[in-house]
PDB file of C-alpha atoms in Angstrom:
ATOM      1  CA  UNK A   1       0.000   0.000   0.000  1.00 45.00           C
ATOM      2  CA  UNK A   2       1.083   3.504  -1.130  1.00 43.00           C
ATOM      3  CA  UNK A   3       0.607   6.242   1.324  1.00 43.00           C
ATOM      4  CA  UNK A   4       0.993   9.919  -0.362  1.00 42.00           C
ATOM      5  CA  UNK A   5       0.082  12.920   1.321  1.00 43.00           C
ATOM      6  CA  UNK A   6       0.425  15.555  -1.033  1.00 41.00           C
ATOM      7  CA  UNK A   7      -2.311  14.990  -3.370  1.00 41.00           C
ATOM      8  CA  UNK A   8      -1.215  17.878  -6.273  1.00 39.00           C
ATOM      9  CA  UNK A   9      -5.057  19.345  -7.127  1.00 35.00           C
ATOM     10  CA  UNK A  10      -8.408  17.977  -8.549  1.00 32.00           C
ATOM     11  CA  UNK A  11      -6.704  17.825 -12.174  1.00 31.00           C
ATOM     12  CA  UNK A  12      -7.505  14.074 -11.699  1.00 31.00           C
ATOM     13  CA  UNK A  13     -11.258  14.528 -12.258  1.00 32.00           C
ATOM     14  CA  UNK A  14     -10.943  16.411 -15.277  1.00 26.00           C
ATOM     15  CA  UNK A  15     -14.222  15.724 -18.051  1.00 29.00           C
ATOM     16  CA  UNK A  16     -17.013  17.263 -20.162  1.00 25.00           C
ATOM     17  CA  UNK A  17     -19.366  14.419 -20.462  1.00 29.00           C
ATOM     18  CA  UNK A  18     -22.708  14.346 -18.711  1.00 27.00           C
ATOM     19  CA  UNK A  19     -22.164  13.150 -15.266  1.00 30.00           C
ATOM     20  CA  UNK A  20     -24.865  11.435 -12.532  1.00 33.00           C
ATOM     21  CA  UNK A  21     -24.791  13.190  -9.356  1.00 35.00           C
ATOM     22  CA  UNK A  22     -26.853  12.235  -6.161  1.00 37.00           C
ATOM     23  CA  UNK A  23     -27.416  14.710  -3.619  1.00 38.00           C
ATOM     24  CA  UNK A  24     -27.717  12.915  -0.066  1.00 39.00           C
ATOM     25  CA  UNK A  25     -29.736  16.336   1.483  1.00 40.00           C
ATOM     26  CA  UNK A  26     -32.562  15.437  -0.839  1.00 34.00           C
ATOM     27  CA  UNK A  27     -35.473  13.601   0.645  1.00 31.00           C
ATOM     28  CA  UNK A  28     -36.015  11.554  -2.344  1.00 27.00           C
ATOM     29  CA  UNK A  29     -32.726   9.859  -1.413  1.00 30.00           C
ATOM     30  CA  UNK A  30     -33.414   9.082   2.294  1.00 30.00           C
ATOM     31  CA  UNK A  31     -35.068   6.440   3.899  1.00 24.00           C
ATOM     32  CA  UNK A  32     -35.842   5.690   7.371  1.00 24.00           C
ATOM     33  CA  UNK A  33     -33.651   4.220   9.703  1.00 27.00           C
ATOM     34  CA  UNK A  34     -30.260   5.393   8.142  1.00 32.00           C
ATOM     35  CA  UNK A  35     -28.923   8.552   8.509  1.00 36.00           C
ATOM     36  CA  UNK A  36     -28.253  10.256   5.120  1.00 39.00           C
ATOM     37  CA  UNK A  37     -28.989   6.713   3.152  1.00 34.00           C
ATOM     38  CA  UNK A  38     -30.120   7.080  -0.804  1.00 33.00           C
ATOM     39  CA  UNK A  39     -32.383   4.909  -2.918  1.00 27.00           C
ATOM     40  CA  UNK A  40     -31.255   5.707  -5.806  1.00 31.00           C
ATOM     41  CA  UNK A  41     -29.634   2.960  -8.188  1.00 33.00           C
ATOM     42  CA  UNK A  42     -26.111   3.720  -8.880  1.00 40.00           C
ATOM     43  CA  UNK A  43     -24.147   2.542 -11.883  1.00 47.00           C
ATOM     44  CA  UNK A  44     -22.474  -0.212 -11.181  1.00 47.00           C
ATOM     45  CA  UNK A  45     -20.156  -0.058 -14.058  1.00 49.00           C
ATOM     46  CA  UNK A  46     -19.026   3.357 -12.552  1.00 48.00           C
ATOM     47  CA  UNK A  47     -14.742   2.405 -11.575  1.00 88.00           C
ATOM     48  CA  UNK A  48     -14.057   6.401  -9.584  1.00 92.00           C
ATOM     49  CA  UNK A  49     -16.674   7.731  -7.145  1.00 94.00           C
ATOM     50  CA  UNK A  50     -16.311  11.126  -5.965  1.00 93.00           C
ATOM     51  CA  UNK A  51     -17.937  11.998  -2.228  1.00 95.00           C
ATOM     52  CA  UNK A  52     -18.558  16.133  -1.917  1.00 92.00           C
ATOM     53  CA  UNK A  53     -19.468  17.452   1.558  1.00 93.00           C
ATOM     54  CA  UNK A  54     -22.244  19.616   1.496  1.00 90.00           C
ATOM     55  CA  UNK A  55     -20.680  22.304   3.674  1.00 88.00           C
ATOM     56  CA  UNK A  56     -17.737  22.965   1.162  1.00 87.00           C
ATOM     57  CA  UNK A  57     -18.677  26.151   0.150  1.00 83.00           C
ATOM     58  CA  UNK A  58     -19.638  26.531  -3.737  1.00 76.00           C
ATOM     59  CA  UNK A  59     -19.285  22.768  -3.603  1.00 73.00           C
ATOM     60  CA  UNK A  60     -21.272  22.626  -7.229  1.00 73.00           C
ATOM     61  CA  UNK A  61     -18.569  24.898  -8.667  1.00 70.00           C
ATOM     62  CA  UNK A  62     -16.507  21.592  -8.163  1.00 74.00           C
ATOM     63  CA  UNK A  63     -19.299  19.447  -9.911  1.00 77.00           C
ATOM     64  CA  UNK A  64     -18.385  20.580 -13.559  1.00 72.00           C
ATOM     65  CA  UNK A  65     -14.412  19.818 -13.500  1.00 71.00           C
ATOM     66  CA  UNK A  66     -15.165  16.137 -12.561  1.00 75.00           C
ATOM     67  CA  UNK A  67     -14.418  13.409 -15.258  1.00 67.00           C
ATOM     68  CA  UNK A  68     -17.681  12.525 -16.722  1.00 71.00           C
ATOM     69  CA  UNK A  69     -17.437   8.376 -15.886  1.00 78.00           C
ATOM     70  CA  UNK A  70     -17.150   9.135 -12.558  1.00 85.00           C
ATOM     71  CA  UNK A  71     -20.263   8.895  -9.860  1.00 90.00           C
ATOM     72  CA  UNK A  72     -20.489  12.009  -7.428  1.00 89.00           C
ATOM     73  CA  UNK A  73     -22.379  11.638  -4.282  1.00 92.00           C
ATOM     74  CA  UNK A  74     -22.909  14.902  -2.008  1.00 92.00           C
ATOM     75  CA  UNK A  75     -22.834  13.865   1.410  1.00 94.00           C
ATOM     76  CA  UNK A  76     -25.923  14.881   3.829  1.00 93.00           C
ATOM     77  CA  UNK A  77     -23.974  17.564   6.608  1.00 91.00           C
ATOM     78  CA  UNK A  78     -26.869  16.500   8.753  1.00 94.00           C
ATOM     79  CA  UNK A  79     -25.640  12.850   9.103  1.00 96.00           C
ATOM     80  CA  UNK A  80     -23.397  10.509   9.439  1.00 97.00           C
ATOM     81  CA  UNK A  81     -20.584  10.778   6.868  1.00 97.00           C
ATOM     82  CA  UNK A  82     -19.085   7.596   7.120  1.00 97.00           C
ATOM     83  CA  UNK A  83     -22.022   5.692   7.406  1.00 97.00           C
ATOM     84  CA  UNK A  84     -23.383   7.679   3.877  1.00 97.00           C
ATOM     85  CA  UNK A  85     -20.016   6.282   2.487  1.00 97.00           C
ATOM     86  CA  UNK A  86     -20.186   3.200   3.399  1.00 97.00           C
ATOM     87  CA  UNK A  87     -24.217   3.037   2.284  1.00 96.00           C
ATOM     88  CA  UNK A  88     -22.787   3.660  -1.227  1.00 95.00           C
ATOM     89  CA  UNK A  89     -19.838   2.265  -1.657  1.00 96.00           C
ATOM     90  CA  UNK A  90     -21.982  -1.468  -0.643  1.00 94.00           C
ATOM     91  CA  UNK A  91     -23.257  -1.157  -4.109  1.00 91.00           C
ATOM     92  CA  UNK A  92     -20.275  -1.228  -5.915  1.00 91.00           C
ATOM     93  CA  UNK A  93     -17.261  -3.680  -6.954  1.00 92.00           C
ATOM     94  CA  UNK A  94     -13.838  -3.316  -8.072  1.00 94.00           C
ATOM     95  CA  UNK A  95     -14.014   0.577  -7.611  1.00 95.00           C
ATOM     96  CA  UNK A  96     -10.584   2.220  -8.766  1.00 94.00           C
ATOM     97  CA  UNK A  97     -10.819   5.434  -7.232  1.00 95.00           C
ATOM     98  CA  UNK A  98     -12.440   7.428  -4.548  1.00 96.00           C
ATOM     99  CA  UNK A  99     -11.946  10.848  -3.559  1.00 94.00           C
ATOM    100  CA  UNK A 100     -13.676  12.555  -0.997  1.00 96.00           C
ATOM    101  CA  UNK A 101     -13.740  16.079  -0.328  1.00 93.00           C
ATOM    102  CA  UNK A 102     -13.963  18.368   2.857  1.00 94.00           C
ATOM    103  CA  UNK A 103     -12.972  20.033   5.305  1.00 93.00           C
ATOM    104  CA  UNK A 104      -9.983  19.454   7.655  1.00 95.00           C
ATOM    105  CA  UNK A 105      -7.178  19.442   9.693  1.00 95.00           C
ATOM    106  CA  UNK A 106      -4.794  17.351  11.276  1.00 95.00           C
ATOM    107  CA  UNK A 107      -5.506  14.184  11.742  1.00 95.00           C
ATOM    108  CA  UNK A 108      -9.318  15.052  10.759  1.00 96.00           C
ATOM    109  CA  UNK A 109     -11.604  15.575   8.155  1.00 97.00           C
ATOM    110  CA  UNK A 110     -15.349  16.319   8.101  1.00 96.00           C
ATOM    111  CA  UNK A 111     -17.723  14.218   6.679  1.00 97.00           C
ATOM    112  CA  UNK A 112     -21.595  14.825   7.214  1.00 96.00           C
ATOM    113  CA  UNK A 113     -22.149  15.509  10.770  1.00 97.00           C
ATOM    114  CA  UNK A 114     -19.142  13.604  11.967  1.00 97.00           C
ATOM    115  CA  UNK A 115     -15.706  14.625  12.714  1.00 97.00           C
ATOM    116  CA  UNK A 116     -13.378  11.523  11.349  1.00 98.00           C
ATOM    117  CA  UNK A 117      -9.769  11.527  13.022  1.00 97.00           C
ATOM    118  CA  UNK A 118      -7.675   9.376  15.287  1.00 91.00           C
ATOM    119  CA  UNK A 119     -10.062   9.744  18.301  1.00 94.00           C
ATOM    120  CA  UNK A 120     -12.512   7.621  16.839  1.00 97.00           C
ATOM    121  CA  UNK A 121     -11.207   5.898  13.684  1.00 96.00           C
ATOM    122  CA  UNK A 122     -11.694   2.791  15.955  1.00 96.00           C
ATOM    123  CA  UNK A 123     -15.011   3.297  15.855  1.00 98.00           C
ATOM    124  CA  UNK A 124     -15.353   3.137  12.261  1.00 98.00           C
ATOM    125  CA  UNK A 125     -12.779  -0.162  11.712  1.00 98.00           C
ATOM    126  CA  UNK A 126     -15.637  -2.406  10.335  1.00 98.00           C
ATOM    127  CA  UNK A 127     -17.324   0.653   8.110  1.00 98.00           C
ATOM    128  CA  UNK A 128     -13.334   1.003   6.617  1.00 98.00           C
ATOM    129  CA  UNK A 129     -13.073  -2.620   5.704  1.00 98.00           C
ATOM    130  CA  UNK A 130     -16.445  -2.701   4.053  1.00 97.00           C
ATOM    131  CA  UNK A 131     -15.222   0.000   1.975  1.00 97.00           C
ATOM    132  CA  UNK A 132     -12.080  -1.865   0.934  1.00 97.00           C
ATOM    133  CA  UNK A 133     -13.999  -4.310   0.000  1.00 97.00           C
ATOM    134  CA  UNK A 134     -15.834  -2.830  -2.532  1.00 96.00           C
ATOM    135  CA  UNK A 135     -12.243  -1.512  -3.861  1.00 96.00           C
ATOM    136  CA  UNK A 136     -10.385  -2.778  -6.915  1.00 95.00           C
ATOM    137  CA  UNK A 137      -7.024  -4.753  -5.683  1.00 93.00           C
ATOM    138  CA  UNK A 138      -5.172  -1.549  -6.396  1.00 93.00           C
ATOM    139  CA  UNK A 139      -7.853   1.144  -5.751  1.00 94.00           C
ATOM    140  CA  UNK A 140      -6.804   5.182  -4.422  1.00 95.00           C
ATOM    141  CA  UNK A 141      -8.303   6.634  -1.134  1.00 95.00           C
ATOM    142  CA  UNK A 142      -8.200  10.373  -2.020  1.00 95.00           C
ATOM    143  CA  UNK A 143      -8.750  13.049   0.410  1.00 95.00           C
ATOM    144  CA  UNK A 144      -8.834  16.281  -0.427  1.00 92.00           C
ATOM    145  CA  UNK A 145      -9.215  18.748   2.846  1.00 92.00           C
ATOM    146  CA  UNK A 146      -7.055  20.966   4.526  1.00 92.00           C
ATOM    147  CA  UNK A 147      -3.884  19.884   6.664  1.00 93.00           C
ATOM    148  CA  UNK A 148      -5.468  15.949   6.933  1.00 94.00           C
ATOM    149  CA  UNK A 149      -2.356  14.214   6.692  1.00 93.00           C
ATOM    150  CA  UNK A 150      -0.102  16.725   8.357  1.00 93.00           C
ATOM    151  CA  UNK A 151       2.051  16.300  11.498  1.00 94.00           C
ATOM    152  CA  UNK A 152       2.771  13.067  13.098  1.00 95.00           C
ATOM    153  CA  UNK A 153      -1.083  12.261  13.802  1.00 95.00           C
ATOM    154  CA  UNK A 154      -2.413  12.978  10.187  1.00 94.00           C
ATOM    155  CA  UNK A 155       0.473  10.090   8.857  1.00 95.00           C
ATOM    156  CA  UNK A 156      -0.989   7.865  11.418  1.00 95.00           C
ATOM    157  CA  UNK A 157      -4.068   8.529  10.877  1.00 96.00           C
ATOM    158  CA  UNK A 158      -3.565   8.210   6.954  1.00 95.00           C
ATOM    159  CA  UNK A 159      -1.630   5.472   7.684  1.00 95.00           C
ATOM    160  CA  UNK A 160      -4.295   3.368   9.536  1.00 97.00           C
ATOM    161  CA  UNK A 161      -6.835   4.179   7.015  1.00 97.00           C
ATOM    162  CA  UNK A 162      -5.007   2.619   4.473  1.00 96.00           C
ATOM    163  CA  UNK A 163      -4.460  -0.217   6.365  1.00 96.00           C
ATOM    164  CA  UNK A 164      -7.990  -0.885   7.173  1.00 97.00           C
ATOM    165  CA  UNK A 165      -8.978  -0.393   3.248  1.00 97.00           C
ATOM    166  CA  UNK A 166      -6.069  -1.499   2.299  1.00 96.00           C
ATOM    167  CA  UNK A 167      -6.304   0.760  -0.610  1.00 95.00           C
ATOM    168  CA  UNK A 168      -3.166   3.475  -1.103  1.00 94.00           C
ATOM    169  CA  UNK A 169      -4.711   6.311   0.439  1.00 94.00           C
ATOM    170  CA  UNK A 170      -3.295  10.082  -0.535  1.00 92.00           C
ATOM    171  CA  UNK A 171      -4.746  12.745   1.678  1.00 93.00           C
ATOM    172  CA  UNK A 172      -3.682  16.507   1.632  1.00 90.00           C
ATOM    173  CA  UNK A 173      -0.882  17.792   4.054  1.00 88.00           C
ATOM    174  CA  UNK A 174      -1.131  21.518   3.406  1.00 84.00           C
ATOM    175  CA  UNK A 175      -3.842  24.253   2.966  1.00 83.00           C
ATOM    176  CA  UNK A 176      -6.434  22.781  -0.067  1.00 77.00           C
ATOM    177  CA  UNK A 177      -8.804  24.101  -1.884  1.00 70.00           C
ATOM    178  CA  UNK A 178     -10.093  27.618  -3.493  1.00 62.00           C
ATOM    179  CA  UNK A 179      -8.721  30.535  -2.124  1.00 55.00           C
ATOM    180  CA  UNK A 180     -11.393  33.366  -1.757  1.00 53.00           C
TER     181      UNK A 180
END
């Protein structure tokens, strides 16, 4: 397993195809008893998915500069992050890529209503290695957020990730993002 953290920018996603996009905050997508879940059938021949937090500012600006095979899911802020993830990411096989953007820090990154970092990355364990399971043998973890994998705890915490998904993971280790 490959551990990066410098990601270089979202040049990866690059496209001008049509692309399918599924907003979690919509109430067509939810159903009861799991936070943030969606009902709507994704394509299972998609190989990158691309996870947007819903409190990235101007988060659709983002939408149009991702390649156009790729899935993009934009995670409820009012739930669970991880869970959302992991809701998706059971309906897919053999996935190549997946980047998820947000906010964070060290050791930490924002998804839905849930801090992720070291504290509680326990926690999570089984939700992790149900997403590396739905990974291609050499699938990429992306994260793009501020300062994740910076300082001794984000390369632990990176680190730990990737062993749990045992994907390569590459998560940002400086200031990310659009400057405004």
């Amino acid at each position: 397993m490959e551990i990066n953290t410098n990601p270089s920018d979202l040049n990866i996603f690059l496209g001008t195809d049509s692309i399918d996009i599924v907003n979690l905050e919509s109430p067509l997508h939810q159903i009861s008893g799991v936070d943030g879940a969606f009902t709507q059938s994704l394509d299972e021949s998609s190989n990158e998915i691309v996870f947007i937090d819903a409190s990235v500012e101007n988060h659709e600006s983002l939408i149009g500069g991702i390649a156009s095979d790729a899935k993009i899911i934009i995670l409820d802020s009012e739930h669970n992050g991880i869970l959302q993830i992991s809701q998706a990411l059971e309906e897919f096989q053999d996935v190549t890529a997946v980047h998820i953007v947000s906010h964070g820090s060290e050791g930490l990154i924002q998804l839905g209503s849930t801090e992720f970092s070291q504290n509680n990355l326990a926690q999570y364990a089984d939700e992790l290695i149900g997403w590396g399971q739905s990974l291609s043998e050499d699938a990429d973890l992306l994260f793009y957020g501020c300062n994740i994998a910076s300082g001794e705890l984000g390369k632990n915490f990176v680190k730990e990730i990737s062993e749990l998904t045992e994907a390569d993971v590459v998560a940002s280790d400086d200031l990310t993002g659009d400057i405004s």
